[in-house]
Amino acid sequence: MRIENIKLIWTLMPVFLSGVDCGTWRVVYPQRDICVVNGSFVVIPCLFDHPYNLRVKNVMWYHVKSRPVKSPLVYDSSSNKVPTRFQYIGDQKNNCSLKMDQVDHNDAGKYVFRFTTNSENGKWTGRPGPTLKIVDLKIFSTRPDGVRATEEGDSVNLTCVNVCDKHSSAFIWFKNGEPINEGPVLYLNNVSSTNSGNYTCSLRRHTETSGVLNIDVEYGPKNTSVSVRGSMEGDFSSNITLICSSHANPPVENYTWFKIDDEDDNVDIMDVGPWPEFLPADGGQYLCSATNKHGSQNSSVVTVKIRKYWAPFGSDVIIIATVAVLLIVIAVVTLRRLHKKRIWIPKPESEDDIQNTDYVNWLPYANNHTQERHPCEGGTEEVVYSTVYYKKKTKSNTELPTDSHPRDDESVIYISVSEANC
């Protein structure tokens, strides 16, 4: 467009110069409506004429907001206090064109050229001036499947549109700020998660880009895996946590844990709901499944080993404990046998013992109170026999008599008593 503007000036110049000899006051704007993309530069073409006997002293451009003379100056040849974005590329004879760099939406509106000469009354303002329109590049997305969410495997076409020049093809495409392609259309076929991101486009050699179009590719769970917090091997008191993780869009909605039963090759399902963490109660083989609306994926199997409560003790400790228990049992049995020997009544072992045995007849309740009747009066009196053993104590040849034992030998008396029955 800018090249076309310059060509237009030189095309109209011969026609315009044909009237110079007339010496008329005039300003001609070859384009009344100018459209430009935000961030680019633009040239406002302009031609002017004045009486040939006058000399141009000053040229000015106004951004018209109310009255032209009271509008802000964007260029003044007699002043150095003008924005550097505005550059006068004309002359003081016939060309009054103005170039604007890095235009933005604040630059939109009408512009007017004015010039003065060396004559006190030699001033002229060309109005109405051209109108400048500032637009943004737009991106349109087309999908074969309509307006639903973009899923993995779909095809998406992005088109960059310059409403000022619908036939323009000098575009650069960006993804997340990095250039990726050129041309008016960006084709994304068989999209995957790697195609998700923010897309923009811009005119070539321009820094200003279009608005952002976000592509969010949805897909089922991927890279599902199980990690372990703690050691893969522990005892019954260890805190072992299994953590299931997966990449999915939208995020995983549900995690399901499985424990493999090695005995009958069945799978014992343990559903822990939406939480990705699981605390195994015992050892075994575990895996998890991650699910969202686009599908599910299982992790690989991990093996957790949990030792029994006695496993932390070494074999030496177990042997020592077993021996200690056996010793205690032996000690208890020995003590009980010793206790029985204390209350044992010996039988006569020899003929001497029998000879030293006296038999005593004991009549129950026989005493001085013979006048009292036995409680079992009328019954048959039974004789109670008592056996008395006299066992002589043999002195040792080395034993010396003492005053505390005046008797030469002592006898031990054993008595057995049997009660009478009524």
GROMACS .gro file of C-alpha atoms in nm:
model
  422
    1MET     CA    1   0.000   0.000   0.000
    2ARG     CA    2   0.274   0.245   0.087
    3ILE     CA    3   0.450   0.184  -0.246
    4GLU     CA    4   0.121   0.238  -0.423
    5ASN     CA    5   0.081   0.571  -0.246
    6ILE     CA    6   0.418   0.690  -0.369
    7LYS     CA    7   0.342   0.571  -0.722
    8LEU     CA    8   0.013   0.756  -0.707
    9ILE     CA    9   0.190   1.081  -0.624
   10TRP     CA   10   0.419   1.056  -0.925
   11THR     CA   11   0.125   0.957  -1.145
   12LEU     CA   12  -0.074   1.264  -1.048
   13MET     CA   13   0.223   1.497  -1.048
   14PRO     CA   14   0.213   1.580  -1.425
   15VAL     CA   15  -0.158   1.650  -1.408
   16PHE     CA   16  -0.111   1.866  -1.103
   17LEU     CA   17   0.184   2.060  -1.250
   18SER     CA   18  -0.015   2.147  -1.556
   19GLY     CA   19  -0.198   2.406  -1.350
   20VAL     CA   20   0.103   2.555  -1.180
   21ASP     CA   21   0.133   2.838  -1.428
   22CYS     CA   22  -0.208   2.953  -1.319
   23GLY     CA   23  -0.064   3.028  -0.971
   24THR     CA   24  -0.366   2.909  -0.777
   25TRP     CA   25  -0.377   2.828  -0.403
   26ARG     CA   26  -0.459   2.466  -0.352
   27VAL     CA   27  -0.376   2.141  -0.167
   28VAL     CA   28  -0.463   1.803  -0.319
   29TYR     CA   29  -0.488   1.473  -0.122
   30PRO     CA   30  -0.481   1.182  -0.366
   31GLN     CA   31  -0.630   0.948  -0.098
   32ARG     CA   32  -0.915   1.058   0.121
   33ASP     CA   33  -0.934   0.740   0.326
   34ILE     CA   34  -0.618   0.564   0.436
   35CYS     CA   35  -0.618   0.232   0.622
   36VAL     CA   36  -0.309   0.108   0.802
   37VAL     CA   37  -0.224  -0.178   1.037
   38ASN     CA   38  -0.139  -0.092   1.393
   39GLY     CA   39   0.237  -0.082   1.444
   40SER     CA   40   0.327  -0.025   1.079
   41PHE     CA   41   0.418   0.299   0.902
   42VAL     CA   42   0.214   0.493   0.648
   43VAL     CA   43   0.263   0.772   0.397
   44ILE     CA   44  -0.009   1.034   0.353
   45PRO     CA   45   0.033   1.155  -0.008
   46CYS     CA   46  -0.009   1.530  -0.061
   47LEU     CA   47   0.041   1.790  -0.343
   48PHE     CA   48   0.014   2.168  -0.312
   49ASP     CA   49   0.037   2.481  -0.534
   50HIS     CA   50   0.079   2.855  -0.481
   51PRO     CA   51   0.141   3.165  -0.692
   52TYR     CA   52   0.473   3.132  -0.869
   53ASN     CA   53   0.596   3.468  -0.744
   54LEU     CA   54   0.581   3.359  -0.379
   55ARG     CA   55   0.827   3.152  -0.187
   56VAL     CA   56   0.728   2.889   0.072
   57LYS     CA   57   0.864   2.967   0.417
   58ASN     CA   58   0.700   2.706   0.643
   59VAL     CA   59   0.509   2.377   0.606
   60MET     CA   60   0.293   2.216   0.878
   61TRP     CA   61   0.075   1.908   0.939
   62TYR     CA   62  -0.210   1.902   1.190
   63HIS     CA   63  -0.390   1.614   1.352
   64VAL     CA   64  -0.741   1.750   1.338
   65LYS     CA   65  -0.950   1.705   1.650
   66SER     CA   66  -1.153   2.026   1.651
   67ARG     CA   67  -1.048   2.330   1.450
   68PRO     CA   68  -0.751   2.270   1.218
   69VAL     CA   69  -0.544   2.569   1.333
   70LYS     CA   70  -0.600   2.485   1.700
   71SER     CA   71  -0.531   2.113   1.648
   72PRO     CA   72  -0.197   1.970   1.764
   73LEU     CA   73   0.091   1.997   1.526
   74VAL     CA   74   0.254   1.674   1.427
   75TYR     CA   75   0.507   1.844   1.206
   76ASP     CA   76   0.635   2.201   1.185
   77SER     CA   77   0.937   2.288   0.968
   78SER     CA   78   1.007   2.594   1.181
   79SER     CA   79   1.026   2.397   1.507
   80ASN     CA   80   1.244   2.120   1.638
   81LYS     CA   81   0.983   2.016   1.897
   82VAL     CA   82   0.791   1.767   1.689
   83PRO     CA   83   0.755   1.390   1.738
   84THR     CA   84   1.027   1.200   1.562
   85ARG     CA   85   0.772   0.947   1.434
   86PHE     CA   86   0.648   1.209   1.188
   87GLN     CA   87   0.871   1.286   0.891
   88TYR     CA   88   0.806   1.537   0.613
   89ILE     CA   89   0.916   1.371   0.291
   90GLY     CA   90   0.795   1.647   0.057
   91ASP     CA   91   0.955   1.976  -0.043
   92GLN     CA   92   0.870   2.346  -0.053
   93LYS     CA   93   0.757   2.346  -0.413
   94ASN     CA   94   0.480   2.095  -0.484
   95ASN     CA   95   0.518   1.774  -0.274
   96CYS     CA   96   0.377   1.789   0.077
   97SER     CA   97   0.365   1.415   0.168
   98LEU     CA   98   0.399   1.304   0.533
   99LYS     CA   99   0.540   0.974   0.663
  100MET     CA  100   0.433   0.828   0.999
  101ASP     CA  101   0.622   0.548   1.176
  102GLN     CA  102   0.487   0.305   1.438
  103VAL     CA  103   0.130   0.422   1.413
  104ASP     CA  104  -0.114   0.328   1.687
  105HIS     CA  105  -0.481   0.378   1.752
  106ASN     CA  106  -0.422   0.725   1.891
  107ASP     CA  107  -0.305   0.835   1.546
  108ALA     CA  108  -0.644   0.767   1.388
  109GLY     CA  109  -0.836   1.070   1.255
  110LYS     CA  110  -0.810   1.349   0.996
  111TYR     CA  111  -0.489   1.524   0.893
  112VAL     CA  112  -0.451   1.866   0.733
  113PHE     CA  113  -0.159   2.030   0.550
  114ARG     CA  114  -0.091   2.403   0.584
  115PHE     CA  115   0.185   2.621   0.439
  116THR     CA  116   0.291   2.985   0.457
  117THR     CA  117   0.487   3.203   0.213
  118ASN     CA  118   0.695   3.514   0.229
  119SER     CA  119   0.381   3.720   0.176
  120GLU     CA  120   0.188   3.838   0.482
  121ASN     CA  121  -0.133   3.709   0.334
  122GLY     CA  122   0.026   3.414   0.159
  123LYS     CA  123  -0.111   3.129   0.378
  124TRP     CA  124  -0.312   2.828   0.283
  125THR     CA  125  -0.469   2.526   0.455
  126GLY     CA  126  -0.591   2.233   0.255
  127ARG     CA  127  -0.916   2.099   0.395
  128PRO     CA  128  -1.085   1.868   0.445
  129GLY     CA  129  -0.786   1.639   0.487
  130PRO     CA  130  -0.758   1.260   0.454
  131THR     CA  131  -0.884   1.026   0.725
  132LEU     CA  132  -0.645   0.772   0.877
  133LYS     CA  133  -0.787   0.443   1.003
  134ILE     CA  134  -0.581   0.217   1.232
  135VAL     CA  135  -0.670  -0.153   1.245
  136ASP     CA  136  -0.533  -0.470   1.402
  137LEU     CA  137  -0.450  -0.789   1.221
  138LYS     CA  138  -0.705  -1.059   1.289
  139ILE     CA  139  -0.670  -1.436   1.308
  140PHE     CA  140  -0.952  -1.667   1.207
  141SER     CA  141  -0.953  -2.035   1.294
  142THR     CA  142  -1.128  -2.297   1.087
  143ARG     CA  143  -1.185  -2.659   1.191
  144PRO     CA  144  -1.339  -2.933   0.983
  145ASP     CA  145  -1.543  -3.047   1.285
  146GLY     CA  146  -1.695  -2.711   1.372
  147VAL     CA  147  -1.673  -2.527   1.701
  148ARG     CA  148  -1.605  -2.811   1.944
  149ALA     CA  149  -1.285  -2.828   2.145
  150THR     CA  150  -0.969  -2.915   1.955
  151GLU     CA  151  -0.873  -3.276   2.016
  152GLU     CA  152  -0.562  -3.469   1.938
  153GLY     CA  153  -0.562  -3.574   1.572
  154ASP     CA  154  -0.772  -3.282   1.447
  155SER     CA  155  -0.666  -3.042   1.171
  156VAL     CA  156  -0.676  -2.666   1.227
  157ASN     CA  157  -0.618  -2.383   0.977
  158LEU     CA  158  -0.528  -2.033   1.097
  159THR     CA  159  -0.573  -1.735   0.864
  160CYS     CA  160  -0.417  -1.392   0.923
  161VAL     CA  161  -0.633  -1.113   0.782
  162ASN     CA  162  -0.539  -0.754   0.710
  163VAL     CA  163  -0.868  -0.572   0.658
  164CYS     CA  164  -0.682  -0.286   0.492
  165ASP     CA  165  -0.545  -0.519   0.225
  166LYS     CA  166  -0.723  -0.851   0.202
  167HIS     CA  167  -0.491  -0.970  -0.073
  168SER     CA  168  -0.174  -0.919   0.127
  169SER     CA  169   0.042  -1.228   0.182
  170ALA     CA  170   0.342  -1.080   0.359
  171PHE     CA  171   0.270  -1.233   0.701
  172ILE     CA  172   0.482  -1.401   0.964
  173TRP     CA  173   0.337  -1.650   1.212
  174PHE     CA  174   0.447  -1.677   1.576
  175LYS     CA  175   0.388  -1.938   1.843
  176ASN     CA  176   0.448  -1.822   2.198
  177GLY     CA  177   0.645  -1.529   2.056
  178GLU     CA  178   0.874  -1.740   1.834
  179PRO     CA  179   0.847  -1.720   1.451
  180ILE     CA  180   0.740  -2.052   1.297
  181ASN     CA  181   0.612  -1.986   0.943
  182GLU     CA  182   0.519  -1.731   0.675
  183GLY     CA  183   0.215  -1.672   0.461
  184PRO     CA  184  -0.148  -1.578   0.511
  185VAL     CA  185  -0.257  -1.927   0.627
  186LEU     CA  186  -0.099  -2.156   0.885
  187TYR     CA  187  -0.193  -2.524   0.843
  188LEU     CA  188  -0.187  -2.747   1.150
  189ASN     CA  189  -0.258  -3.107   1.057
  190ASN     CA  190  -0.300  -3.400   1.296
  191VAL     CA  191  -0.247  -3.178   1.599
  192SER     CA  192  -0.109  -3.306   1.927
  193SER     CA  193  -0.028  -3.163   2.267
  194THR     CA  194   0.284  -3.000   2.118
  195ASN     CA  195   0.061  -2.773   1.907
  196SER     CA  196  -0.100  -2.613   2.211
  197GLY     CA  197   0.001  -2.251   2.261
  198ASN     CA  198  -0.061  -1.884   2.176
  199TYR     CA  199  -0.053  -1.793   1.807
  200THR     CA  200  -0.010  -1.447   1.655
  201CYS     CA  201   0.073  -1.303   1.315
  202SER     CA  202   0.228  -0.981   1.191
  203LEU     CA  203   0.320  -0.804   0.874
  204ARG     CA  204   0.667  -0.878   0.750
  205ARG     CA  205   0.933  -0.645   0.891
  206HIS     CA  206   0.686  -0.509   1.148
  207THR     CA  207   0.710  -0.565   1.519
  208GLU     CA  208   0.341  -0.516   1.599
  209THR     CA  209   0.148  -0.841   1.597
  210SER     CA  210  -0.214  -0.942   1.584
  211GLY     CA  211  -0.428  -1.039   1.875
  212VAL     CA  212  -0.355  -1.375   2.041
  213LEU     CA  213  -0.537  -1.692   1.941
  214ASN     CA  214  -0.497  -1.975   2.190
  215ILE     CA  215  -0.508  -2.335   2.076
  216ASP     CA  216  -0.568  -2.585   2.355
  217VAL     CA  217  -0.540  -2.942   2.230
  218GLU     CA  218  -0.723  -3.190   2.451
  219TYR     CA  219  -0.596  -3.547   2.493
  220GLY     CA  220  -0.622  -3.850   2.717
  221PRO     CA  221  -0.374  -3.942   2.993
  222LYS     CA  222  -0.012  -3.987   2.885
  223ASN     CA  223   0.313  -4.087   3.057
  224THR     CA  224   0.125  -4.241   3.350
  225SER     CA  225   0.371  -4.363   3.612
  226VAL     CA  226   0.402  -4.456   3.980
  227SER     CA  227   0.662  -4.306   4.209
  228VAL     CA  228   0.737  -4.413   4.566
  229ARG     CA  229   0.778  -4.184   4.862
  230GLY     CA  230   1.007  -4.374   5.094
  231SER     CA  231   1.189  -4.703   5.034
  232MET     CA  232   1.052  -4.978   4.810
  233GLU     CA  233   1.133  -5.215   5.098
  234GLY     CA  234   1.030  -5.154   5.459
  235ASP     CA  235   0.886  -5.310   5.772
  236PHE     CA  236   0.531  -5.299   5.899
  237SER     CA  237   0.589  -4.957   6.063
  238SER     CA  238   0.734  -4.790   5.752
  239ASN     CA  239   0.540  -4.511   5.582
  240ILE     CA  240   0.541  -4.610   5.215
  241THR     CA  241   0.332  -4.391   4.981
  242LEU     CA  242   0.265  -4.468   4.616
  243ILE     CA  243   0.205  -4.161   4.396
  244CYS     CA  244   0.034  -4.186   4.057
  245SER     CA  245   0.110  -3.909   3.807
  246SER     CA  246  -0.005  -3.849   3.449
  247HIS     CA  247  -0.024  -3.575   3.185
  248ALA     CA  248  -0.371  -3.511   3.048
  249ASN     CA  249  -0.588  -3.230   2.913
  250PRO     CA  250  -0.830  -3.179   3.074
  251PRO     CA  251  -0.659  -3.299   3.393
  252VAL     CA  252  -0.708  -3.653   3.524
  253GLU     CA  253  -1.050  -3.692   3.678
  254ASN     CA  254  -1.004  -4.024   3.857
  255TYR     CA  255  -0.722  -4.249   3.975
  256THR     CA  256  -0.776  -4.621   4.033
  257TRP     CA  257  -0.526  -4.848   4.207
  258PHE     CA  258  -0.483  -5.217   4.127
  259LYS     CA  259  -0.308  -5.488   4.324
  260ILE     CA  260  -0.205  -5.801   4.134
  261ASP     CA  261  -0.278  -6.132   4.306
  262ASP     CA  262   0.004  -6.367   4.206
  263GLU     CA  263  -0.169  -6.680   4.335
  264ASP     CA  264  -0.458  -6.701   4.090
  265ASP     CA  265  -0.359  -6.433   3.840
  266ASN     CA  266  -0.661  -6.222   3.931
  267VAL     CA  267  -0.657  -5.847   3.979
  268ASP     CA  268  -0.779  -5.708   4.307
  269ILE     CA  269  -0.921  -5.358   4.239
  270MET     CA  270  -0.876  -5.093   4.505
  271ASP     CA  271  -1.052  -4.768   4.412
  272VAL     CA  272  -0.919  -4.471   4.608
  273GLY     CA  273  -1.121  -4.207   4.427
  274PRO     CA  274  -0.973  -3.884   4.290
  275TRP     CA  275  -0.659  -3.889   4.503
  276PRO     CA  276  -0.334  -3.982   4.331
  277GLU     CA  277  -0.167  -4.110   4.650
  278PHE     CA  278  -0.210  -4.456   4.801
  279LEU     CA  279  -0.071  -4.617   5.119
  280PRO     CA  280  -0.031  -4.994   5.072
  281ALA     CA  281  -0.118  -5.205   5.376
  282ASP     CA  282   0.101  -5.493   5.268
  283GLY     CA  283   0.356  -5.583   5.006
  284GLY     CA  284   0.281  -5.688   4.651
  285GLN     CA  285   0.262  -5.565   4.295
  286TYR     CA  286   0.072  -5.242   4.234
  287LEU     CA  287  -0.025  -5.027   3.934
  288CYS     CA  288  -0.253  -4.728   3.882
  289SER     CA  289  -0.490  -4.612   3.609
  290ALA     CA  290  -0.550  -4.244   3.520
  291THR     CA  291  -0.876  -4.143   3.349
  292ASN     CA  292  -1.030  -3.831   3.193
  293LYS     CA  293  -1.309  -3.779   2.939
  294HIS     CA  294  -1.083  -3.874   2.647
  295GLY     CA  295  -0.966  -4.209   2.783
  296SER     CA  296  -0.743  -4.380   3.037
  297GLN     CA  297  -0.392  -4.519   3.068
  298ASN     CA  298  -0.228  -4.766   3.308
  299SER     CA  299   0.111  -4.728   3.465
  300SER     CA  300   0.377  -4.994   3.477
  301VAL     CA  301   0.383  -5.236   3.773
  302VAL     CA  302   0.585  -5.156   4.084
  303THR     CA  303   0.670  -5.407   4.356
  304VAL     CA  304   0.652  -5.312   4.723
  305LYS     CA  305   0.816  -5.537   4.984
  306ILE     CA  306   0.700  -5.504   5.347
  307ARG     CA  307   0.873  -5.729   5.603
  308LYS     CA  308   0.678  -5.894   5.884
  309TYR     CA  309   0.700  -5.762   6.239
  310TRP     CA  310   0.975  -6.008   6.334
  311ALA     CA  311   1.180  -5.956   6.024
  312PRO     CA  312   1.382  -5.662   6.157
  313PHE     CA  313   1.541  -5.893   6.421
  314GLY     CA  314   1.846  -6.091   6.319
  315SER     CA  315   1.871  -6.471   6.331
  316ASP     CA  316   2.112  -6.452   6.628
  317VAL     CA  317   1.854  -6.270   6.835
  318ILE     CA  318   1.590  -6.530   6.751
  319ILE     CA  319   1.821  -6.818   6.854
  320ILE     CA  320   1.910  -6.650   7.183
  321ALA     CA  321   1.544  -6.590   7.261
  322THR     CA  322   1.458  -6.955   7.187
  323VAL     CA  323   1.736  -7.084   7.415
  324ALA     CA  324   1.624  -6.848   7.692
  325VAL     CA  325   1.267  -6.980   7.672
  326LEU     CA  326   1.394  -7.341   7.693
  327LEU     CA  327   1.606  -7.261   7.997
  328ILE     CA  328   1.312  -7.103   8.172
  329VAL     CA  329   1.097  -7.410   8.104
  330ILE     CA  330   1.370  -7.642   8.238
  331ALA     CA  331   1.409  -7.429   8.552
  332VAL     CA  332   1.037  -7.436   8.622
  333VAL     CA  333   1.021  -7.816   8.586
  334THR     CA  334   1.322  -7.861   8.814
  335LEU     CA  335   1.175  -7.640   9.088
  336ARG     CA  336   0.848  -7.830   9.085
  337ARG     CA  337   1.029  -8.161   9.126
  338LEU     CA  338   1.233  -8.029   9.418
  339HIS     CA  339   0.913  -7.914   9.586
  340LYS     CA  340   0.763  -8.260   9.560
  341LYS     CA  341   1.074  -8.423   9.720
  342ARG     CA  342   1.038  -8.208  10.034
  343ILE     CA  343   0.697  -8.350  10.124
  344TRP     CA  344   0.780  -8.712  10.034
  345ILE     CA  345   0.751  -8.967  10.320
  346PRO     CA  346   1.018  -9.231  10.292
  347LYS     CA  347   0.943  -9.597  10.330
  348PRO     CA  348   1.160  -9.822  10.541
  349GLU     CA  349   1.456  -9.911  10.337
  350SER     CA  350   1.614 -10.183  10.553
  351GLU     CA  351   1.542 -10.442  10.813
  352ASP     CA  352   1.690 -10.218  11.082
  353ASP     CA  353   1.435  -9.955  10.996
  354ILE     CA  354   1.158 -10.211  11.037
  355GLN     CA  355   1.299 -10.322  11.377
  356ASN     CA  356   1.309  -9.962  11.491
  357THR     CA  357   0.944  -9.917  11.409
  358ASP     CA  358   0.688  -9.899  11.688
  359TYR     CA  359   0.319  -9.932  11.628
  360VAL     CA  360   0.093  -9.734  11.854
  361ASN     CA  361  -0.277  -9.780  11.896
  362TRP     CA  362  -0.453  -9.446  11.932
  363LEU     CA  363  -0.804  -9.441  12.054
  364PRO     CA  364  -0.978  -9.128  11.936
  365TYR     CA  365  -1.089  -8.888  12.197
  366ALA     CA  366  -0.950  -9.111  12.478
  367ASN     CA  367  -0.870  -8.875  12.763
  368ASN     CA  368  -0.961  -8.800  13.119
  369HIS     CA  369  -1.313  -8.694  13.024
  370THR     CA  370  -1.443  -9.047  12.978
  371GLN     CA  371  -1.787  -8.949  13.084
  372GLU     CA  372  -1.841  -8.752  12.760
  373ARG     CA  373  -1.987  -8.942  12.475
  374HIS     CA  374  -1.816  -8.955  12.140
  375PRO     CA  375  -1.990  -8.747  11.876
  376CYS     CA  376  -2.041  -9.064  11.680
  377GLU     CA  377  -2.218  -9.233  11.967
  378GLY     CA  378  -2.377  -9.553  11.865
  379GLY     CA  379  -2.124  -9.602  11.593
  380THR     CA  380  -1.835  -9.841  11.575
  381GLU     CA  381  -1.511  -9.717  11.707
  382GLU     CA  382  -1.218  -9.759  11.474
  383VAL     CA  383  -0.863  -9.803  11.586
  384VAL     CA  384  -0.617  -9.547  11.453
  385TYR     CA  385  -0.277  -9.689  11.390
  386SER     CA  386   0.026  -9.471  11.406
  387THR     CA  387   0.355  -9.583  11.283
  388VAL     CA  388   0.666  -9.436  11.444
  389TYR     CA  389   1.005  -9.478  11.287
  390TYR     CA  390   1.321  -9.447  11.490
  391LYS     CA  391   1.611  -9.381  11.265
  392LYS     CA  392   1.946  -9.368  11.428
  393LYS     CA  393   2.185  -9.095  11.334
  394THR     CA  394   2.534  -9.221  11.272
  395LYS     CA  395   2.807  -8.997  11.391
  396SER     CA  396   3.103  -8.917  11.174
  397ASN     CA  397   3.444  -9.016  11.296
  398THR     CA  398   3.556  -8.659  11.260
  399GLU     CA  399   3.261  -8.511  11.446
  400LEU     CA  400   3.342  -8.399  11.796
  401PRO     CA  401   3.075  -8.385  12.068
  402THR     CA  402   2.982  -8.041  12.191
  403ASP     CA  403   2.804  -7.909  12.492
  404SER     CA  404   2.511  -7.804  12.283
  405HIS     CA  405   2.451  -8.173  12.187
  406PRO     CA  406   2.481  -8.370  12.516
  407ARG     CA  407   2.312  -8.675  12.374
  408ASP     CA  408   2.520  -8.924  12.181
  409ASP     CA  409   2.259  -8.989  11.915
  410GLU     CA  410   1.935  -8.843  11.811
  411SER     CA  411   1.638  -9.004  11.653
  412VAL     CA  412   1.413  -8.871  11.384
  413ILE     CA  413   1.049  -8.960  11.432
  414TYR     CA  414   0.811  -8.995  11.140
  415ILE     CA  415   0.442  -9.027  11.222
  416SER     CA  416   0.160  -9.129  10.995
  417VAL     CA  417  -0.189  -9.059  11.130
  418SER     CA  418  -0.515  -9.195  10.995
  419GLU     CA  419  -0.844  -9.055  11.113
  420ALA     CA  420  -1.142  -9.257  11.214
  421ASN     CA  421  -1.454  -9.243  11.010
  422CYS     CA  422  -1.795  -9.217  11.166
   0.00000   0.00000   0.00000
